[in-house]
Amino acid sequence: MLWSVYATDSEEVRDAVVEQACSQGDVELFTSLHMPETRDPAGWVRWMRRVHRTRGVRFWADVSPAGLARLGPPGRGAERPGPAGALGPDAAGLAELDLAGVGVVGLRLDYGYDVEGMRAVAAATGLPIALNASTAGAAELDALAGVEGLVGWHNFYPRPGTGLSGEYYARQSRLFTERGLRLLAFVPGEVTRRAPLHRGLPTLEEHRHRDAYTSAVRLRSLAAGVEAVCAEGVVVPRHLEWIRRAEDGVLTLPVILAPGCDWLEGTWRLRAEETGLSHRLEGTRGRALPGPLANADAMEAGSLQMDTLGRYSGEVHLMTASAPLDGEHLRVGEVAAPYRCLVGLLRGGREVRLVAA
């Protein structure tokens, strides 16, 4: 997982982001070098240089022609006349910005660049280039074929109601994954909300009010291999751990268990067969039945039901759809409500880790 940090963040938020990112080892942060709200762009660059030198932090920077011109040396950052969308600062001006000395390892190019301008930036800086994966088209990607280190990086959306749909996100993502390109997307933070609106910064609109963990899992379910980026602040520590486990193929589900069923905590493999109704936990058949347990009005999706019938007695089903009560199962637990949205993403043969909610 990656994090984001911005010139508009408070010192407290910046420090928290750097500390959480550094606790994970190899550190890359996303930032912006063209935010109009930045009052002191040169001071922001000095901060970037300091944490790069003292903490080893590296940056992917969102840039624009106007933003680079603001950062450039006096007299060298002015835009040259040229075709619409062409590179703003000239190649010499870009070189003098000493992006490598600041720790910048990649540039995200969005508004203000055409294909030739993007190629010029890549050639002038020698840095990998990230395209806005939320808007880039196949023709643009084909025209940039051969640019070394090309990456797809989705947008985030401050205004409620403007985030991507899951279907559109998946379709756009395939443009990059089918070409073997690295792909990144944003999830909202959990501790602080960033300017300009403080309403979350998701790539998918459905994630605006959700936690970073379920959002990151959903992103990967729609686009295999996508890397989640926390768009603002930090992530709750347990969610950060669960995101790492999910990247390794083990999905964590917080559960509320019936008395005497604590033995269900731990990692289980789901049987390969998929019924559309439930996943069976391998190794549970033959377990002793607990005492009398109350059930709900139905065997609800997200509940854990223990079979009581003959040779199948003791086998635990994780329900993926609701079914009428049949008198042959005992309700032994349920996935906690904030995480129940993950149940439908499970597939047969996958490992699932049950933890106390």
mmCIF file with all atom_site columns, N, CA and C in Angstrom, residues 5-68:
data_model
loop_
_atom_site.group_PDB
_atom_site.id
_atom_site.type_symbol
_atom_site.label_atom_id
_atom_site.label_alt_id
_atom_site.label_comp_id
_atom_site.label_asym_id
_atom_site.label_entity_id
_atom_site.label_seq_id
_atom_site.pdbx_PDB_ins_code
_atom_site.Cartn_x
_atom_site.Cartn_y
_atom_site.Cartn_z
_atom_site.occupancy
_atom_site.B_iso_or_equiv
_atom_site.pdbx_formal_charge
_atom_site.auth_seq_id
_atom_site.auth_comp_id
_atom_site.auth_asym_id
_atom_site.auth_atom_id
_atom_site.pdbx_PDB_model_num
ATOM 1   N N  . VAL A 1 5  ? 0.582  12.585 0.583   1.00 0.00 ? 5  VAL A N  1
ATOM 2   C CA . VAL A 1 5  ? 0.867  13.720 1.459   1.00 0.00 ? 5  VAL A CA 1
ATOM 3   C C  . VAL A 1 5  ? 0.898  14.978 0.593   1.00 0.00 ? 5  VAL A C  1
ATOM 4   N N  . TYR A 1 6  ? 0.421  16.080 1.166   1.00 0.00 ? 6  TYR A N  1
ATOM 5   C CA . TYR A 1 6  ? 0.242  17.283 0.364   1.00 0.00 ? 6  TYR A CA 1
ATOM 6   C C  . TYR A 1 6  ? 0.699  18.523 1.124   1.00 0.00 ? 6  TYR A C  1
ATOM 7   N N  . ALA A 1 7  ? 0.978  19.569 0.348   1.00 0.00 ? 7  ALA A N  1
ATOM 8   C CA . ALA A 1 7  ? 1.421  20.826 0.949   1.00 0.00 ? 7  ALA A CA 1
ATOM 9   C C  . ALA A 1 7  ? 0.343  21.426 1.844   1.00 0.00 ? 7  ALA A C  1
ATOM 10  N N  . THR A 1 8  ? -0.913 21.117 1.586   1.00 0.00 ? 8  THR A N  1
ATOM 11  C CA . THR A 1 8  ? -2.009 21.672 2.381   1.00 0.00 ? 8  THR A CA 1
ATOM 12  C C  . THR A 1 8  ? -2.239 20.897 3.677   1.00 0.00 ? 8  THR A C  1
ATOM 13  N N  . ASP A 1 9  ? -1.571 19.758 3.857   1.00 0.00 ? 9  ASP A N  1
ATOM 14  C CA . ASP A 1 9  ? -1.706 18.995 5.100   1.00 0.00 ? 9  ASP A CA 1
ATOM 15  C C  . ASP A 1 9  ? -1.008 19.714 6.246   1.00 0.00 ? 9  ASP A C  1
ATOM 16  N N  . SER A 1 10 ? -1.517 19.524 7.457   1.00 0.00 ? 10 SER A N  1
ATOM 17  C CA . SER A 1 10 ? -0.851 20.063 8.630   1.00 0.00 ? 10 SER A CA 1
ATOM 18  C C  . SER A 1 10 ? 0.444  19.286 8.881   1.00 0.00 ? 10 SER A C  1
ATOM 19  N N  . GLU A 1 11 ? 1.330  19.869 9.656   1.00 0.00 ? 11 GLU A N  1
ATOM 20  C CA . GLU A 1 11 ? 2.574  19.181 10.006  1.00 0.00 ? 11 GLU A CA 1
ATOM 21  C C  . GLU A 1 11 ? 2.274  17.871 10.718  1.00 0.00 ? 11 GLU A C  1
ATOM 22  N N  . GLU A 1 12 ? 1.229  17.871 11.564  1.00 0.00 ? 12 GLU A N  1
ATOM 23  C CA . GLU A 1 12 ? 0.865  16.658 12.297  1.00 0.00 ? 12 GLU A CA 1
ATOM 24  C C  . GLU A 1 12 ? 0.468  15.536 11.336  1.00 0.00 ? 12 GLU A C  1
ATOM 25  N N  . VAL A 1 13 ? -0.342 15.871 10.329  1.00 0.00 ? 13 VAL A N  1
ATOM 26  C CA . VAL A 1 13 ? -0.763 14.859 9.350   1.00 0.00 ? 13 VAL A CA 1
ATOM 27  C C  . VAL A 1 13 ? 0.428  14.386 8.525   1.00 0.00 ? 13 VAL A C  1
ATOM 28  N N  . ARG A 1 14 ? 1.266  15.317 8.093   1.00 0.00 ? 14 ARG A N  1
ATOM 29  C CA . ARG A 1 14 ? 2.451  14.927 7.315   1.00 0.00 ? 14 ARG A CA 1
ATOM 30  C C  . ARG A 1 14 ? 3.317  13.948 8.100   1.00 0.00 ? 14 ARG A C  1
ATOM 31  N N  . ASP A 1 15 ? 3.565  14.279 9.365   1.00 0.00 ? 15 ASP A N  1
ATOM 32  C CA . ASP A 1 15 ? 4.415  13.413 10.187  1.00 0.00 ? 15 ASP A CA 1
ATOM 33  C C  . ASP A 1 15 ? 3.790  12.034 10.361  1.00 0.00 ? 15 ASP A C  1
ATOM 34  N N  . ALA A 1 16 ? 2.459  12.001 10.581  1.00 0.00 ? 16 ALA A N  1
ATOM 35  C CA . ALA A 1 16 ? 1.775  10.720 10.774  1.00 0.00 ? 16 ALA A CA 1
ATOM 36  C C  . ALA A 1 16 ? 1.863  9.859  9.517   1.00 0.00 ? 16 ALA A C  1
ATOM 37  N N  . VAL A 1 17 ? 1.698  10.479 8.347   1.00 0.00 ? 17 VAL A N  1
ATOM 38  C CA . VAL A 1 17 ? 1.781  9.739  7.090   1.00 0.00 ? 17 VAL A CA 1
ATOM 39  C C  . VAL A 1 17 ? 3.179  9.170  6.894   1.00 0.00 ? 17 VAL A C  1
ATOM 40  N N  . VAL A 1 18 ? 4.192  9.991  7.112   1.00 0.00 ? 18 VAL A N  1
ATOM 41  C CA . VAL A 1 18 ? 5.570  9.530  6.927   1.00 0.00 ? 18 VAL A CA 1
ATOM 42  C C  . VAL A 1 18 ? 5.876  8.391  7.895   1.00 0.00 ? 18 VAL A C  1
ATOM 43  N N  . GLU A 1 19 ? 5.433  8.511  9.148   1.00 0.00 ? 19 GLU A N  1
ATOM 44  C CA . GLU A 1 19 ? 5.707  7.460  10.131  1.00 0.00 ? 19 GLU A CA 1
ATOM 45  C C  . GLU A 1 19 ? 5.028  6.153  9.747   1.00 0.00 ? 19 GLU A C  1
ATOM 46  N N  . GLN A 1 20 ? 3.748  6.217  9.344   1.00 0.00 ? 20 GLN A N  1
ATOM 47  C CA . GLN A 1 20 ? 3.060  4.971  8.988   1.00 0.00 ? 20 GLN A CA 1
ATOM 48  C C  . GLN A 1 20 ? 3.665  4.356  7.732   1.00 0.00 ? 20 GLN A C  1
ATOM 49  N N  . ALA A 1 21 ? 3.985  5.187  6.749   1.00 0.00 ? 21 ALA A N  1
ATOM 50  C CA . ALA A 1 21 ? 4.588  4.669  5.519   1.00 0.00 ? 21 ALA A CA 1
ATOM 51  C C  . ALA A 1 21 ? 5.950  4.052  5.802   1.00 0.00 ? 21 ALA A C  1
ATOM 52  N N  . CYS A 1 22 ? 6.774  4.727  6.596   1.00 0.00 ? 22 CYS A N  1
ATOM 53  C CA . CYS A 1 22 ? 8.114  4.207  6.896   1.00 0.00 ? 22 CYS A CA 1
ATOM 54  C C  . CYS A 1 22 ? 8.054  2.924  7.709   1.00 0.00 ? 22 CYS A C  1
ATOM 55  N N  . SER A 1 23 ? 6.994  2.750  8.477   1.00 0.00 ? 23 SER A N  1
ATOM 56  C CA . SER A 1 23 ? 6.866  1.520  9.271   1.00 0.00 ? 23 SER A CA 1
ATOM 57  C C  . SER A 1 23 ? 6.681  0.296  8.389   1.00 0.00 ? 23 SER A C  1
ATOM 58  N N  . GLN A 1 24 ? 6.330  0.523  7.109   1.00 0.00 ? 24 GLN A N  1
ATOM 59  C CA . GLN A 1 24 ? 6.119  -0.587 6.181   1.00 0.00 ? 24 GLN A CA 1
ATOM 60  C C  . GLN A 1 24 ? 7.345  -0.894 5.337   1.00 0.00 ? 24 GLN A C  1
ATOM 61  N N  . GLY A 1 25 ? 8.431  -0.124 5.532   1.00 0.00 ? 25 GLY A N  1
ATOM 62  C CA . GLY A 1 25 ? 9.660  -0.417 4.801   1.00 0.00 ? 25 GLY A CA 1
ATOM 63  C C  . GLY A 1 25 ? 9.863  0.500  3.613   1.00 0.00 ? 25 GLY A C  1
ATOM 64  N N  . ASP A 1 26 ? 9.848  -0.080 2.414   1.00 0.00 ? 26 ASP A N  1
ATOM 65  C CA . ASP A 1 26 ? 10.124 0.675  1.193   1.00 0.00 ? 26 ASP A CA 1
ATOM 66  C C  . ASP A 1 26 ? 9.049  1.742  0.998   1.00 0.00 ? 26 ASP A C  1
ATOM 67  N N  . VAL A 1 27 ? 9.422  3.021  0.912   1.00 0.00 ? 27 VAL A N  1
ATOM 68  C CA . VAL A 1 27 ? 8.446  4.102  1.017   1.00 0.00 ? 27 VAL A CA 1
ATOM 69  C C  . VAL A 1 27 ? 8.343  4.923  -0.265  1.00 0.00 ? 27 VAL A C  1
ATOM 70  N N  . GLU A 1 28 ? 7.143  4.926  -0.860  1.00 0.00 ? 28 GLU A N  1
ATOM 71  C CA . GLU A 1 28 ? 6.798  5.844  -1.933  1.00 0.00 ? 28 GLU A CA 1
ATOM 72  C C  . GLU A 1 28 ? 5.511  6.562  -1.537  1.00 0.00 ? 28 GLU A C  1
ATOM 73  N N  . LEU A 1 29 ? 5.504  7.876  -1.668  1.00 0.00 ? 29 LEU A N  1
ATOM 74  C CA . LEU A 1 29 ? 4.325  8.669  -1.367  1.00 0.00 ? 29 LEU A CA 1
ATOM 75  C C  . LEU A 1 29 ? 3.866  9.379  -2.638  1.00 0.00 ? 29 LEU A C  1
ATOM 76  N N  . PHE A 1 30 ? 2.560  9.601  -2.703  1.00 0.00 ? 30 PHE A N  1
ATOM 77  C CA . PHE A 1 30 ? 2.003  10.397 -3.788  1.00 0.00 ? 30 PHE A CA 1
ATOM 78  C C  . PHE A 1 30 ? 1.824  11.827 -3.297  1.00 0.00 ? 30 PHE A C  1
ATOM 79  N N  . THR A 1 31 ? 2.160  12.797 -4.144  1.00 0.00 ? 31 THR A N  1
ATOM 80  C CA . THR A 1 31 ? 1.960  14.202 -3.790  1.00 0.00 ? 31 THR A CA 1
ATOM 81  C C  . THR A 1 31 ? 1.616  14.986 -5.041  1.00 0.00 ? 31 THR A C  1
ATOM 82  N N  . SER A 1 32 ? 1.390  16.272 -4.859  1.00 0.00 ? 32 SER A N  1
ATOM 83  C CA . SER A 1 32 ? 1.062  17.139 -5.985  1.00 0.00 ? 32 SER A CA 1
ATOM 84  C C  . SER A 1 32 ? 1.997  18.337 -6.013  1.00 0.00 ? 32 SER A C  1
ATOM 85  N N  . LEU A 1 33 ? 2.454  18.665 -7.202  1.00 0.00 ? 33 LEU A N  1
ATOM 86  C CA . LEU A 1 33 ? 3.283  19.854 -7.390  1.00 0.00 ? 33 LEU A CA 1
ATOM 87  C C  . LEU A 1 33 ? 2.546  20.922 -8.192  1.00 0.00 ? 33 LEU A C  1
ATOM 88  N N  . HIS A 1 34 ? 1.214  20.816 -8.225  1.00 0.00 ? 34 HIS A N  1
ATOM 89  C CA . HIS A 1 34 ? 0.485  21.852 -8.967  1.00 0.00 ? 34 HIS A CA 1
ATOM 90  C C  . HIS A 1 34 ? -0.814 22.259 -8.289  1.00 0.00 ? 34 HIS A C  1
ATOM 91  N N  . MET A 1 35 ? -0.961 22.003 -6.991  1.00 0.00 ? 35 MET A N  1
ATOM 92  C CA . MET A 1 35 ? -2.183 22.397 -6.303  1.00 0.00 ? 35 MET A CA 1
ATOM 93  C C  . MET A 1 35 ? -2.261 23.924 -6.207  1.00 0.00 ? 35 MET A C  1
ATOM 94  N N  . PRO A 1 36 ? -3.335 24.521 -6.693  1.00 0.00 ? 36 PRO A N  1
ATOM 95  C CA . PRO A 1 36 ? -3.446 25.982 -6.628  1.00 0.00 ? 36 PRO A CA 1
ATOM 96  C C  . PRO A 1 36 ? -3.526 26.506 -5.204  1.00 0.00 ? 36 PRO A C  1
ATOM 97  N N  . GLU A 1 37 ? -3.943 25.619 -4.239  1.00 0.00 ? 37 GLU A N  1
ATOM 98  C CA . GLU A 1 37 ? -4.042 26.063 -2.843  1.00 0.00 ? 37 GLU A CA 1
ATOM 99  C C  . GLU A 1 37 ? -2.685 26.186 -2.167  1.00 0.00 ? 37 GLU A C  1
ATOM 100 N N  . THR A 1 38 ? -1.619 25.684 -2.814  1.00 0.00 ? 38 THR A N  1
ATOM 101 C CA . THR A 1 38 ? -0.291 25.730 -2.210  1.00 0.00 ? 38 THR A CA 1
ATOM 102 C C  . THR A 1 38 ? 0.252  27.152 -2.229  1.00 0.00 ? 38 THR A C  1
ATOM 103 N N  . ARG A 1 39 ? 0.415  27.736 -1.044  1.00 0.00 ? 39 ARG A N  1
ATOM 104 C CA . ARG A 1 39 ? 0.867  29.126 -0.961  1.00 0.00 ? 39 ARG A CA 1
ATOM 105 C C  . ARG A 1 39 ? 2.381  29.252 -1.093  1.00 0.00 ? 39 ARG A C  1
ATOM 106 N N  . ASP A 1 40 ? 3.099  28.213 -0.701  1.00 0.00 ? 40 ASP A N  1
ATOM 107 C CA . ASP A 1 40 ? 4.565  28.279 -0.707  1.00 0.00 ? 40 ASP A CA 1
ATOM 108 C C  . ASP A 1 40 ? 5.117  27.032 -1.390  1.00 0.00 ? 40 ASP A C  1
ATOM 109 N N  . PRO A 1 41 ? 5.035  26.949 -2.721  1.00 0.00 ? 41 PRO A N  1
ATOM 110 C CA . PRO A 1 41 ? 5.502  25.730 -3.419  1.00 0.00 ? 41 PRO A CA 1
ATOM 111 C C  . PRO A 1 41 ? 6.970  25.451 -3.182  1.00 0.00 ? 41 PRO A C  1
ATOM 112 N N  . ALA A 1 42 ? 7.791  26.490 -3.087  1.00 0.00 ? 42 ALA A N  1
ATOM 113 C CA . ALA A 1 42 ? 9.218  26.263 -2.843  1.00 0.00 ? 42 ALA A CA 1
ATOM 114 C C  . ALA A 1 42 ? 9.443  25.657 -1.461  1.00 0.00 ? 42 ALA A C  1
ATOM 115 N N  . GLY A 1 43 ? 8.677  26.104 -0.477  1.00 0.00 ? 43 GLY A N  1
ATOM 116 C CA . GLY A 1 43 ? 8.785  25.532 0.868   1.00 0.00 ? 43 GLY A CA 1
ATOM 117 C C  . GLY A 1 43 ? 8.367  24.073 0.900   1.00 0.00 ? 43 GLY A C  1
ATOM 118 N N  . TRP A 1 44 ? 7.363  23.737 0.098   1.00 0.00 ? 44 TRP A N  1
ATOM 119 C CA . TRP A 1 44 ? 6.921  22.343 0.019   1.00 0.00 ? 44 TRP A CA 1
ATOM 120 C C  . TRP A 1 44 ? 8.017  21.462 -0.570  1.00 0.00 ? 44 TRP A C  1
ATOM 121 N N  . VAL A 1 45 ? 8.682  21.960 -1.589  1.00 0.00 ? 45 VAL A N  1
ATOM 122 C CA . VAL A 1 45 ? 9.780  21.205 -2.191  1.00 0.00 ? 45 VAL A CA 1
ATOM 123 C C  . VAL A 1 45 ? 10.906 21.021 -1.185  1.00 0.00 ? 45 VAL A C  1
ATOM 124 N N  . ARG A 1 46 ? 11.168 22.022 -0.355  1.00 0.00 ? 46 ARG A N  1
ATOM 125 C CA . ARG A 1 46 ? 12.205 21.871 0.682   1.00 0.00 ? 46 ARG A CA 1
ATOM 126 C C  . ARG A 1 46 ? 11.815 20.780 1.671   1.00 0.00 ? 46 ARG A C  1
ATOM 127 N N  . TRP A 1 47 ? 10.532 20.709 2.022   1.00 0.00 ? 47 TRP A N  1
ATOM 128 C CA . TRP A 1 47 ? 10.070 19.649 2.941   1.00 0.00 ? 47 TRP A CA 1
ATOM 129 C C  . TRP A 1 47 ? 10.276 18.283 2.294   1.00 0.00 ? 47 TRP A C  1
ATOM 130 N N  . MET A 1 48 ? 9.920  18.160 1.024   1.00 0.00 ? 48 MET A N  1
ATOM 131 C CA . MET A 1 48 ? 10.111 16.907 0.315   1.00 0.00 ? 48 MET A CA 1
ATOM 132 C C  . MET A 1 48 ? 11.580 16.496 0.311   1.00 0.00 ? 48 MET A C  1
ATOM 133 N N  . ARG A 1 49 ? 12.466 17.437 0.037   1.00 0.00 ? 49 ARG A N  1
ATOM 134 C CA . ARG A 1 49 ? 13.897 17.140 -0.003  1.00 0.00 ? 49 ARG A CA 1
ATOM 135 C C  . ARG A 1 49 ? 14.379 16.671 1.380   1.00 0.00 ? 49 ARG A C  1
ATOM 136 N N  . ARG A 1 50 ? 13.865 17.297 2.426   1.00 0.00 ? 50 ARG A N  1
ATOM 137 C CA . ARG A 1 50 ? 14.322 16.934 3.778   1.00 0.00 ? 50 ARG A CA 1
ATOM 138 C C  . ARG A 1 50 ? 13.915 15.507 4.131   1.00 0.00 ? 50 ARG A C  1
ATOM 139 N N  . VAL A 1 51 ? 12.640 15.137 3.914   1.00 0.00 ? 51 VAL A N  1
ATOM 140 C CA . VAL A 1 51 ? 12.219 13.785 4.293   1.00 0.00 ? 51 VAL A CA 1
ATOM 141 C C  . VAL A 1 51 ? 12.824 12.745 3.356   1.00 0.00 ? 51 VAL A C  1
ATOM 142 N N  . HIS A 1 52 ? 13.124 13.146 2.141   1.00 0.00 ? 52 HIS A N  1
ATOM 143 C CA . HIS A 1 52 ? 13.823 12.217 1.237   1.00 0.00 ? 52 HIS A CA 1
ATOM 144 C C  . HIS A 1 52 ? 15.214 11.911 1.770   1.00 0.00 ? 52 HIS A C  1
ATOM 145 N N  . ARG A 1 53 ? 15.913 12.940 2.217   1.00 0.00 ? 53 ARG A N  1
ATOM 146 C CA . ARG A 1 53 ? 17.282 12.750 2.691   1.00 0.00 ? 53 ARG A CA 1
ATOM 147 C C  . ARG A 1 53 ? 17.337 12.092 4.067   1.00 0.00 ? 53 ARG A C  1
ATOM 148 N N  . THR A 1 54 ? 16.391 12.429 4.939   1.00 0.00 ? 54 THR A N  1
ATOM 149 C CA . THR A 1 54 ? 16.462 11.923 6.317   1.00 0.00 ? 54 THR A CA 1
ATOM 150 C C  . THR A 1 54 ? 15.717 10.612 6.530   1.00 0.00 ? 54 THR A C  1
ATOM 151 N N  . ARG A 1 55 ? 14.648 10.345 5.710   1.00 0.00 ? 55 ARG A N  1
ATOM 152 C CA . ARG A 1 55 ? 13.843 9.143  5.919   1.00 0.00 ? 55 ARG A CA 1
ATOM 153 C C  . ARG A 1 55 ? 13.831 8.221  4.703   1.00 0.00 ? 55 ARG A C  1
ATOM 154 N N  . GLY A 1 56 ? 14.475 8.612  3.631   1.00 0.00 ? 56 GLY A N  1
ATOM 155 C CA . GLY A 1 56 ? 14.489 7.771  2.440   1.00 0.00 ? 56 GLY A CA 1
ATOM 156 C C  . GLY A 1 56 ? 13.187 7.757  1.670   1.00 0.00 ? 56 GLY A C  1
ATOM 157 N N  . VAL A 1 57 ? 12.318 8.736  1.931   1.00 0.00 ? 57 VAL A N  1
ATOM 158 C CA . VAL A 1 57 ? 11.023 8.794  1.256   1.00 0.00 ? 57 VAL A CA 1
ATOM 159 C C  . VAL A 1 57 ? 11.211 9.198  -0.208  1.00 0.00 ? 57 VAL A C  1
ATOM 160 N N  . ARG A 1 58 ? 10.456 8.531  -1.100  1.00 0.00 ? 58 ARG A N  1
ATOM 161 C CA . ARG A 1 58 ? 10.441 8.876  -2.516  1.00 0.00 ? 58 ARG A CA 1
ATOM 162 C C  . ARG A 1 58 ? 9.027  9.275  -2.914  1.00 0.00 ? 58 ARG A C  1
ATOM 163 N N  . PHE A 1 59 ? 8.915  10.063 -3.954  1.00 0.00 ? 59 PHE A N  1
ATOM 164 C CA . PHE A 1 59 ? 7.624  10.645 -4.304  1.00 0.00 ? 59 PHE A CA 1
ATOM 165 C C  . PHE A 1 59 ? 7.237  10.380 -5.756  1.00 0.00 ? 59 PHE A C  1
ATOM 166 N N  . TRP A 1 60 ? 5.954  10.085 -5.946  1.00 0.00 ? 60 TRP A N  1
ATOM 167 C CA . TRP A 1 60 ? 5.307  10.214 -7.244  1.00 0.00 ? 60 TRP A CA 1
ATOM 168 C C  . TRP A 1 60 ? 4.573  11.543 -7.193  1.00 0.00 ? 60 TRP A C  1
ATOM 169 N N  . ALA A 1 61 ? 4.844  12.418 -8.148  1.00 0.00 ? 61 ALA A N  1
ATOM 170 C CA . ALA A 1 61 ? 4.312  13.776 -8.095  1.00 0.00 ? 61 ALA A CA 1
ATOM 171 C C  . ALA A 1 61 ? 3.347  14.044 -9.236  1.00 0.00 ? 61 ALA A C  1
ATOM 172 N N  . ASP A 1 62 ? 2.171  14.533 -8.887  1.00 0.00 ? 62 ASP A N  1
ATOM 173 C CA . ASP A 1 62 ? 1.186  14.985 -9.861  1.00 0.00 ? 62 ASP A CA 1
ATOM 174 C C  . ASP A 1 62 ? 1.631  16.367 -10.338 1.00 0.00 ? 62 ASP A C  1
ATOM 175 N N  . VAL A 1 63 ? 1.788  16.539 -11.641 1.00 0.00 ? 63 VAL A N  1
ATOM 176 C CA . VAL A 1 63 ? 2.335  17.802 -12.157 1.00 0.00 ? 63 VAL A CA 1
ATOM 177 C C  . VAL A 1 63 ? 1.483  18.325 -13.312 1.00 0.00 ? 63 VAL A C  1
ATOM 178 N N  . SER A 1 64 ? 1.640  19.609 -13.574 1.00 0.00 ? 64 SER A N  1
ATOM 179 C CA . SER A 1 64 ? 1.021  20.269 -14.716 1.00 0.00 ? 64 SER A CA 1
ATOM 180 C C  . SER A 1 64 ? 2.028  21.251 -15.283 1.00 0.00 ? 64 SER A C  1
ATOM 181 N N  . PRO A 1 65 ? 1.869  21.698 -16.521 1.00 0.00 ? 65 PRO A N  1
ATOM 182 C CA . PRO A 1 65 ? 2.802  22.691 -17.063 1.00 0.00 ? 65 PRO A CA 1
ATOM 183 C C  . PRO A 1 65 ? 2.890  23.939 -16.198 1.00 0.00 ? 65 PRO A C  1
ATOM 184 N N  . ALA A 1 66 ? 1.729  24.438 -15.746 1.00 0.00 ? 66 ALA A N  1
ATOM 185 C CA . ALA A 1 66 ? 1.743  25.650 -14.928 1.00 0.00 ? 66 ALA A CA 1
ATOM 186 C C  . ALA A 1 66 ? 2.423  25.400 -13.583 1.00 0.00 ? 66 ALA A C  1
ATOM 187 N N  . GLY A 1 67 ? 2.176  24.219 -13.002 1.00 0.00 ? 67 GLY A N  1
ATOM 188 C CA . GLY A 1 67 ? 2.798  23.912 -11.716 1.00 0.00 ? 67 GLY A CA 1
ATOM 189 C C  . GLY A 1 67 ? 4.300  23.811 -11.807 1.00 0.00 ? 67 GLY A C  1
ATOM 190 N N  . LEU A 1 68 ? 4.796  23.164 -12.851 1.00 0.00 ? 68 LEU A N  1
ATOM 191 C CA . LEU A 1 68 ? 6.239  23.065 -13.028 1.00 0.00 ? 68 LEU A CA 1
ATOM 192 C C  . LEU A 1 68 ? 6.855  24.435 -13.279 1.00 0.00 ? 68 LEU A C  1
#
